[in-house]
Amino acid sequence: MRFLNIGSEAVVKGDILSRFIELEETDPKYLGDISLSFILAGKDTISVTLSWFLYKLCKNPYVQEKTAQEIRQTTNVEAGSTISELAARVTEENMDKMQYLNATLNETLRLHPAVQVEGKFSSRKSMSSSRTKVEPGLFDP
């Protein structure tokens, strides 16, 4: 999908807000209510994930330094800069370049999911209906 952006074309992102903006008839109160619901629903999962992320960084100085180094290099901020200086240089483009930070956040979510995942563990060697071999101890979400 495309829209005009001050004379130039741009691709609309698939985020939730963009999807609501695309609706033909949008009640501002409805959009406000939905947005507030998403913000309130996400605050707990985000805080749990960030708590685990910071805990893991504190427990692993090598990963902590490598993450900090990537952030400094990507944003061109010197060590010892203020948080305001760093925040001013964090852009969506810079965030896309921070692969190590993304990997550490994904690993945090893998090790400590904010939402419990129910699944099955195989207790013995077997074969699934799609003829895939299933080894003992395999987790199937």
mmCIF file with all atom_site columns, C-alpha atoms in Angstrom:
data_model
loop_
_atom_site.group_PDB
_atom_site.id
_atom_site.type_symbol
_atom_site.label_atom_id
_atom_site.label_alt_id
_atom_site.label_comp_id
_atom_site.label_asym_id
_atom_site.label_entity_id
_atom_site.label_seq_id
_atom_site.pdbx_PDB_ins_code
_atom_site.Cartn_x
_atom_site.Cartn_y
_atom_site.Cartn_z
_atom_site.occupancy
_atom_site.B_iso_or_equiv
_atom_site.pdbx_formal_charge
_atom_site.auth_seq_id
_atom_site.auth_comp_id
_atom_site.auth_asym_id
_atom_site.auth_atom_id
_atom_site.pdbx_PDB_model_num
ATOM 1   C CA . MET A 1 1   ? 0.000   0.000   0.000  1.00 0.00 ? 1   MET A CA 1
ATOM 2   C CA . ARG A 1 2   ? 1.172   3.475   -0.736 1.00 0.00 ? 2   ARG A CA 1
ATOM 3   C CA . PHE A 1 3   ? 0.354   6.993   0.336  1.00 0.00 ? 3   PHE A CA 1
ATOM 4   C CA . LEU A 1 4   ? 1.578   10.450  -0.563 1.00 0.00 ? 4   LEU A CA 1
ATOM 5   C CA . ASN A 1 5   ? 4.044   11.996  1.831  1.00 0.00 ? 5   ASN A CA 1
ATOM 6   C CA . ILE A 1 6   ? 4.710   15.663  1.044  1.00 0.00 ? 6   ILE A CA 1
ATOM 7   C CA . GLY A 1 7   ? 5.089   15.027  -2.648 1.00 0.00 ? 7   GLY A CA 1
ATOM 8   C CA . SER A 1 8   ? 6.978   11.735  -2.422 1.00 0.00 ? 8   SER A CA 1
ATOM 9   C CA . GLU A 1 9   ? 5.676   8.188   -2.300 1.00 0.00 ? 9   GLU A CA 1
ATOM 10  C CA . ALA A 1 10  ? 6.415   5.923   0.649  1.00 0.00 ? 10  ALA A CA 1
ATOM 11  C CA . VAL A 1 11  ? 5.430   2.417   1.641  1.00 0.00 ? 11  VAL A CA 1
ATOM 12  C CA . VAL A 1 12  ? 3.046   2.166   4.584  1.00 0.00 ? 12  VAL A CA 1
ATOM 13  C CA . LYS A 1 13  ? 4.357   -0.032  7.355  1.00 0.00 ? 13  LYS A CA 1
ATOM 14  C CA . GLY A 1 14  ? 2.290   -2.936  8.606  1.00 0.00 ? 14  GLY A CA 1
ATOM 15  C CA . ASP A 1 15  ? 2.124   -1.758  12.219 1.00 0.00 ? 15  ASP A CA 1
ATOM 16  C CA . ILE A 1 16  ? -1.187  -1.640  14.057 1.00 0.00 ? 16  ILE A CA 1
ATOM 17  C CA . LEU A 1 17  ? -1.573  2.146   13.949 1.00 0.00 ? 17  LEU A CA 1
ATOM 18  C CA . SER A 1 18  ? -0.996  2.239   10.178 1.00 0.00 ? 18  SER A CA 1
ATOM 19  C CA . ARG A 1 19  ? -3.692  -0.391  9.737  1.00 0.00 ? 19  ARG A CA 1
ATOM 20  C CA . PHE A 1 20  ? -6.188  1.685   11.688 1.00 0.00 ? 20  PHE A CA 1
ATOM 21  C CA . ILE A 1 21  ? -5.285  4.820   9.720  1.00 0.00 ? 21  ILE A CA 1
ATOM 22  C CA . GLU A 1 22  ? -6.071  2.940   6.491  1.00 0.00 ? 22  GLU A CA 1
ATOM 23  C CA . LEU A 1 23  ? -9.664  2.300   7.576  1.00 0.00 ? 23  LEU A CA 1
ATOM 24  C CA . GLU A 1 24  ? -12.163 4.362   5.608  1.00 0.00 ? 24  GLU A CA 1
ATOM 25  C CA . GLU A 1 25  ? -14.350 5.252   8.584  1.00 0.00 ? 25  GLU A CA 1
ATOM 26  C CA . THR A 1 26  ? -12.470 5.752   11.805 1.00 0.00 ? 26  THR A CA 1
ATOM 27  C CA . ASP A 1 27  ? -14.032 7.053   14.969 1.00 0.00 ? 27  ASP A CA 1
ATOM 28  C CA . PRO A 1 28  ? -11.385 9.045   16.916 1.00 0.00 ? 28  PRO A CA 1
ATOM 29  C CA . LYS A 1 29  ? -12.760 7.766   20.242 1.00 0.00 ? 29  LYS A CA 1
ATOM 30  C CA . TYR A 1 30  ? -12.515 4.166   18.998 1.00 0.00 ? 30  TYR A CA 1
ATOM 31  C CA . LEU A 1 31  ? -8.904  4.708   17.862 1.00 0.00 ? 31  LEU A CA 1
ATOM 32  C CA . GLY A 1 32  ? -8.064  6.293   21.208 1.00 0.00 ? 32  GLY A CA 1
ATOM 33  C CA . ASP A 1 33  ? -9.606  3.401   23.135 1.00 0.00 ? 33  ASP A CA 1
ATOM 34  C CA . ILE A 1 34  ? -7.820  0.776   21.037 1.00 0.00 ? 34  ILE A CA 1
ATOM 35  C CA . SER A 1 35  ? -4.486  2.604   21.320 1.00 0.00 ? 35  SER A CA 1
ATOM 36  C CA . LEU A 1 36  ? -4.826  2.889   25.086 1.00 0.00 ? 36  LEU A CA 1
ATOM 37  C CA . SER A 1 37  ? -5.674  -0.818  25.316 1.00 0.00 ? 37  SER A CA 1
ATOM 38  C CA . PHE A 1 38  ? -2.514  -1.752  23.411 1.00 0.00 ? 38  PHE A CA 1
ATOM 39  C CA . ILE A 1 39  ? -0.363  0.543   25.537 1.00 0.00 ? 39  ILE A CA 1
ATOM 40  C CA . LEU A 1 40  ? -1.767  -0.814  28.796 1.00 0.00 ? 40  LEU A CA 1
ATOM 41  C CA . ALA A 1 41  ? -1.562  -4.423  27.615 1.00 0.00 ? 41  ALA A CA 1
ATOM 42  C CA . GLY A 1 42  ? 2.040   -4.022  26.491 1.00 0.00 ? 42  GLY A CA 1
ATOM 43  C CA . LYS A 1 43  ? 3.486   -2.286  29.537 1.00 0.00 ? 43  LYS A CA 1
ATOM 44  C CA . ASP A 1 44  ? 3.730   -5.430  31.665 1.00 0.00 ? 44  ASP A CA 1
ATOM 45  C CA . THR A 1 45  ? 5.287   -7.621  28.994 1.00 0.00 ? 45  THR A CA 1
ATOM 46  C CA . ILE A 1 46  ? 7.761   -4.892  28.060 1.00 0.00 ? 46  ILE A CA 1
ATOM 47  C CA . SER A 1 47  ? 8.773   -4.283  31.682 1.00 0.00 ? 47  SER A CA 1
ATOM 48  C CA . VAL A 1 48  ? 9.265   -8.011  32.335 1.00 0.00 ? 48  VAL A CA 1
ATOM 49  C CA . THR A 1 49  ? 11.342  -8.427  29.178 1.00 0.00 ? 49  THR A CA 1
ATOM 50  C CA . LEU A 1 50  ? 13.490  -5.359  29.883 1.00 0.00 ? 50  LEU A CA 1
ATOM 51  C CA . SER A 1 51  ? 14.034  -6.480  33.487 1.00 0.00 ? 51  SER A CA 1
ATOM 52  C CA . TRP A 1 52  ? 15.347  -9.852  32.304 1.00 0.00 ? 52  TRP A CA 1
ATOM 53  C CA . PHE A 1 53  ? 17.381  -8.162  29.559 1.00 0.00 ? 53  PHE A CA 1
ATOM 54  C CA . LEU A 1 54  ? 19.109  -5.801  32.005 1.00 0.00 ? 54  LEU A CA 1
ATOM 55  C CA . TYR A 1 55  ? 19.655  -8.616  34.514 1.00 0.00 ? 55  TYR A CA 1
ATOM 56  C CA . LYS A 1 56  ? 21.311  -10.772 31.849 1.00 0.00 ? 56  LYS A CA 1
ATOM 57  C CA . LEU A 1 57  ? 23.492  -7.847  30.725 1.00 0.00 ? 57  LEU A CA 1
ATOM 58  C CA . CYS A 1 58  ? 24.639  -7.314  34.317 1.00 0.00 ? 58  CYS A CA 1
ATOM 59  C CA . LYS A 1 59  ? 25.493  -11.013 34.631 1.00 0.00 ? 59  LYS A CA 1
ATOM 60  C CA . ASN A 1 60  ? 27.485  -11.045 31.386 1.00 0.00 ? 60  ASN A CA 1
ATOM 61  C CA . PRO A 1 61  ? 29.909  -8.088  31.118 1.00 0.00 ? 61  PRO A CA 1
ATOM 62  C CA . TYR A 1 62  ? 31.171  -9.210  27.686 1.00 0.00 ? 62  TYR A CA 1
ATOM 63  C CA . VAL A 1 63  ? 27.675  -9.061  26.174 1.00 0.00 ? 63  VAL A CA 1
ATOM 64  C CA . GLN A 1 64  ? 27.021  -5.802  28.026 1.00 0.00 ? 64  GLN A CA 1
ATOM 65  C CA . GLU A 1 65  ? 30.123  -4.154  26.564 1.00 0.00 ? 65  GLU A CA 1
ATOM 66  C CA . LYS A 1 66  ? 29.504  -5.507  23.058 1.00 0.00 ? 66  LYS A CA 1
ATOM 67  C CA . THR A 1 67  ? 25.911  -4.218  23.151 1.00 0.00 ? 67  THR A CA 1
ATOM 68  C CA . ALA A 1 68  ? 27.007  -0.802  24.439 1.00 0.00 ? 68  ALA A CA 1
ATOM 69  C CA . GLN A 1 69  ? 29.749  -0.626  21.802 1.00 0.00 ? 69  GLN A CA 1
ATOM 70  C CA . GLU A 1 70  ? 27.268  -1.370  19.009 1.00 0.00 ? 70  GLU A CA 1
ATOM 71  C CA . ILE A 1 71  ? 24.907  1.334   20.292 1.00 0.00 ? 71  ILE A CA 1
ATOM 72  C CA . ARG A 1 72  ? 27.743  3.884   20.544 1.00 0.00 ? 72  ARG A CA 1
ATOM 73  C CA . GLN A 1 73  ? 29.047  3.063   17.049 1.00 0.00 ? 73  GLN A CA 1
ATOM 74  C CA . THR A 1 74  ? 25.623  3.086   15.416 1.00 0.00 ? 74  THR A CA 1
ATOM 75  C CA . THR A 1 75  ? 24.544  6.375   16.999 1.00 0.00 ? 75  THR A CA 1
ATOM 76  C CA . ASN A 1 76  ? 28.010  8.020   16.911 1.00 0.00 ? 76  ASN A CA 1
ATOM 77  C CA . VAL A 1 77  ? 27.779  8.808   20.622 1.00 0.00 ? 77  VAL A CA 1
ATOM 78  C CA . GLU A 1 78  ? 30.911  8.850   22.776 1.00 0.00 ? 78  GLU A CA 1
ATOM 79  C CA . ALA A 1 79  ? 31.181  6.888   26.027 1.00 0.00 ? 79  ALA A CA 1
ATOM 80  C CA . GLY A 1 80  ? 30.173  9.140   28.905 1.00 0.00 ? 80  GLY A CA 1
ATOM 81  C CA . SER A 1 81  ? 27.574  11.054  26.880 1.00 0.00 ? 81  SER A CA 1
ATOM 82  C CA . THR A 1 82  ? 24.303  11.954  28.536 1.00 0.00 ? 82  THR A CA 1
ATOM 83  C CA . ILE A 1 83  ? 21.141  9.940   28.024 1.00 0.00 ? 83  ILE A CA 1
ATOM 84  C CA . SER A 1 84  ? 19.614  12.977  26.281 1.00 0.00 ? 84  SER A CA 1
ATOM 85  C CA . GLU A 1 85  ? 22.434  13.022  23.735 1.00 0.00 ? 85  GLU A CA 1
ATOM 86  C CA . LEU A 1 86  ? 21.969  9.314   23.082 1.00 0.00 ? 86  LEU A CA 1
ATOM 87  C CA . ALA A 1 87  ? 18.168  9.583   22.819 1.00 0.00 ? 87  ALA A CA 1
ATOM 88  C CA . ALA A 1 88  ? 18.497  12.416  20.302 1.00 0.00 ? 88  ALA A CA 1
ATOM 89  C CA . ARG A 1 89  ? 20.503  10.149  17.984 1.00 0.00 ? 89  ARG A CA 1
ATOM 90  C CA . VAL A 1 90  ? 18.408  6.994   18.222 1.00 0.00 ? 90  VAL A CA 1
ATOM 91  C CA . THR A 1 91  ? 16.390  6.735   15.033 1.00 0.00 ? 91  THR A CA 1
ATOM 92  C CA . GLU A 1 92  ? 14.417  3.957   13.413 1.00 0.00 ? 92  GLU A CA 1
ATOM 93  C CA . GLU A 1 93  ? 17.180  3.660   10.822 1.00 0.00 ? 93  GLU A CA 1
ATOM 94  C CA . ASN A 1 94  ? 19.803  3.282   13.574 1.00 0.00 ? 94  ASN A CA 1
ATOM 95  C CA . MET A 1 95  ? 17.673  0.705   15.377 1.00 0.00 ? 95  MET A CA 1
ATOM 96  C CA . ASP A 1 96  ? 17.512  -1.389  12.193 1.00 0.00 ? 96  ASP A CA 1
ATOM 97  C CA . LYS A 1 97  ? 21.337  -1.445  12.105 1.00 0.00 ? 97  LYS A CA 1
ATOM 98  C CA . MET A 1 98  ? 21.708  -2.718  15.691 1.00 0.00 ? 98  MET A CA 1
ATOM 99  C CA . GLN A 1 99  ? 21.776  -6.437  14.942 1.00 0.00 ? 99  GLN A CA 1
ATOM 100 C CA . TYR A 1 100 ? 23.555  -7.490  18.133 1.00 0.00 ? 100 TYR A CA 1
ATOM 101 C CA . LEU A 1 101 ? 21.099  -5.562  20.312 1.00 0.00 ? 101 LEU A CA 1
ATOM 102 C CA . ASN A 1 102 ? 18.231  -7.179  18.416 1.00 0.00 ? 102 ASN A CA 1
ATOM 103 C CA . ALA A 1 103 ? 19.791  -10.622 18.883 1.00 0.00 ? 103 ALA A CA 1
ATOM 104 C CA . THR A 1 104 ? 20.268  -10.111 22.634 1.00 0.00 ? 104 THR A CA 1
ATOM 105 C CA . LEU A 1 105 ? 16.659  -8.969  23.034 1.00 0.00 ? 105 LEU A CA 1
ATOM 106 C CA . ASN A 1 106 ? 15.430  -11.971 21.033 1.00 0.00 ? 106 ASN A CA 1
ATOM 107 C CA . GLU A 1 107 ? 17.559  -14.306 23.153 1.00 0.00 ? 107 GLU A CA 1
ATOM 108 C CA . THR A 1 108 ? 16.077  -12.740 26.280 1.00 0.00 ? 108 THR A CA 1
ATOM 109 C CA . LEU A 1 109 ? 12.590  -13.412 24.930 1.00 0.00 ? 109 LEU A CA 1
ATOM 110 C CA . ARG A 1 110 ? 13.570  -16.987 24.079 1.00 0.00 ? 110 ARG A CA 1
ATOM 111 C CA . LEU A 1 111 ? 14.993  -17.708 27.525 1.00 0.00 ? 111 LEU A CA 1
ATOM 112 C CA . HIS A 1 112 ? 12.392  -15.740 29.495 1.00 0.00 ? 112 HIS A CA 1
ATOM 113 C CA . PRO A 1 113 ? 9.194   -15.308 27.476 1.00 0.00 ? 113 PRO A CA 1
ATOM 114 C CA . ALA A 1 114 ? 6.968   -12.563 28.852 1.00 0.00 ? 114 ALA A CA 1
ATOM 115 C CA . VAL A 1 115 ? 3.950   -14.713 28.046 1.00 0.00 ? 115 VAL A CA 1
ATOM 116 C CA . GLN A 1 116 ? 3.947   -18.382 28.964 1.00 0.00 ? 116 GLN A CA 1
ATOM 117 C CA . VAL A 1 117 ? 4.007   -20.786 26.056 1.00 0.00 ? 117 VAL A CA 1
ATOM 118 C CA . GLU A 1 118 ? 2.148   -24.054 26.263 1.00 0.00 ? 118 GLU A CA 1
ATOM 119 C CA . GLY A 1 119 ? 3.444   -26.917 24.213 1.00 0.00 ? 119 GLY A CA 1
ATOM 120 C CA . LYS A 1 120 ? 4.231   -30.598 24.202 1.00 0.00 ? 120 LYS A CA 1
ATOM 121 C CA . PHE A 1 121 ? 7.412   -32.535 24.934 1.00 0.00 ? 121 PHE A CA 1
ATOM 122 C CA . SER A 1 122 ? 7.896   -35.873 23.252 1.00 0.00 ? 122 SER A CA 1
ATOM 123 C CA . SER A 1 123 ? 8.676   -38.636 25.721 1.00 0.00 ? 123 SER A CA 1
ATOM 124 C CA . ARG A 1 124 ? 9.840   -41.166 23.134 1.00 0.00 ? 124 ARG A CA 1
ATOM 125 C CA . LYS A 1 125 ? 11.080  -41.396 19.579 1.00 0.00 ? 125 LYS A CA 1
ATOM 126 C CA . SER A 1 126 ? 8.179   -41.273 17.148 1.00 0.00 ? 126 SER A CA 1
ATOM 127 C CA . MET A 1 127 ? 7.019   -39.932 13.809 1.00 0.00 ? 127 MET A CA 1
ATOM 128 C CA . SER A 1 128 ? 4.568   -37.068 13.291 1.00 0.00 ? 128 SER A CA 1
ATOM 129 C CA . SER A 1 129 ? 1.623   -37.185 10.908 1.00 0.00 ? 129 SER A CA 1
ATOM 130 C CA . SER A 1 130 ? 3.758   -35.291 8.371  1.00 0.00 ? 130 SER A CA 1
ATOM 131 C CA . ARG A 1 131 ? 6.366   -38.102 8.554  1.00 0.00 ? 131 ARG A CA 1
ATOM 132 C CA . THR A 1 132 ? 8.842   -35.949 10.484 1.00 0.00 ? 132 THR A CA 1
ATOM 133 C CA . LYS A 1 133 ? 11.018  -37.845 12.958 1.00 0.00 ? 133 LYS A CA 1
ATOM 134 C CA . VAL A 1 134 ? 10.413  -36.665 16.516 1.00 0.00 ? 134 VAL A CA 1
ATOM 135 C CA . GLU A 1 135 ? 13.259  -37.243 18.961 1.00 0.00 ? 135 GLU A CA 1
ATOM 136 C CA . PRO A 1 136 ? 12.705  -37.685 22.722 1.00 0.00 ? 136 PRO A CA 1
ATOM 137 C CA . GLY A 1 137 ? 12.682  -34.376 24.611 1.00 0.00 ? 137 GLY A CA 1
ATOM 138 C CA . LEU A 1 138 ? 11.694  -32.295 21.566 1.00 0.00 ? 138 LEU A CA 1
ATOM 139 C CA . PHE A 1 139 ? 9.482   -29.326 22.433 1.00 0.00 ? 139 PHE A CA 1
ATOM 140 C CA . ASP A 1 140 ? 6.617   -28.578 20.057 1.00 0.00 ? 140 ASP A CA 1
ATOM 141 C CA . PRO A 1 141 ? 4.915   -25.240 20.714 1.00 0.00 ? 141 PRO A CA 1
#
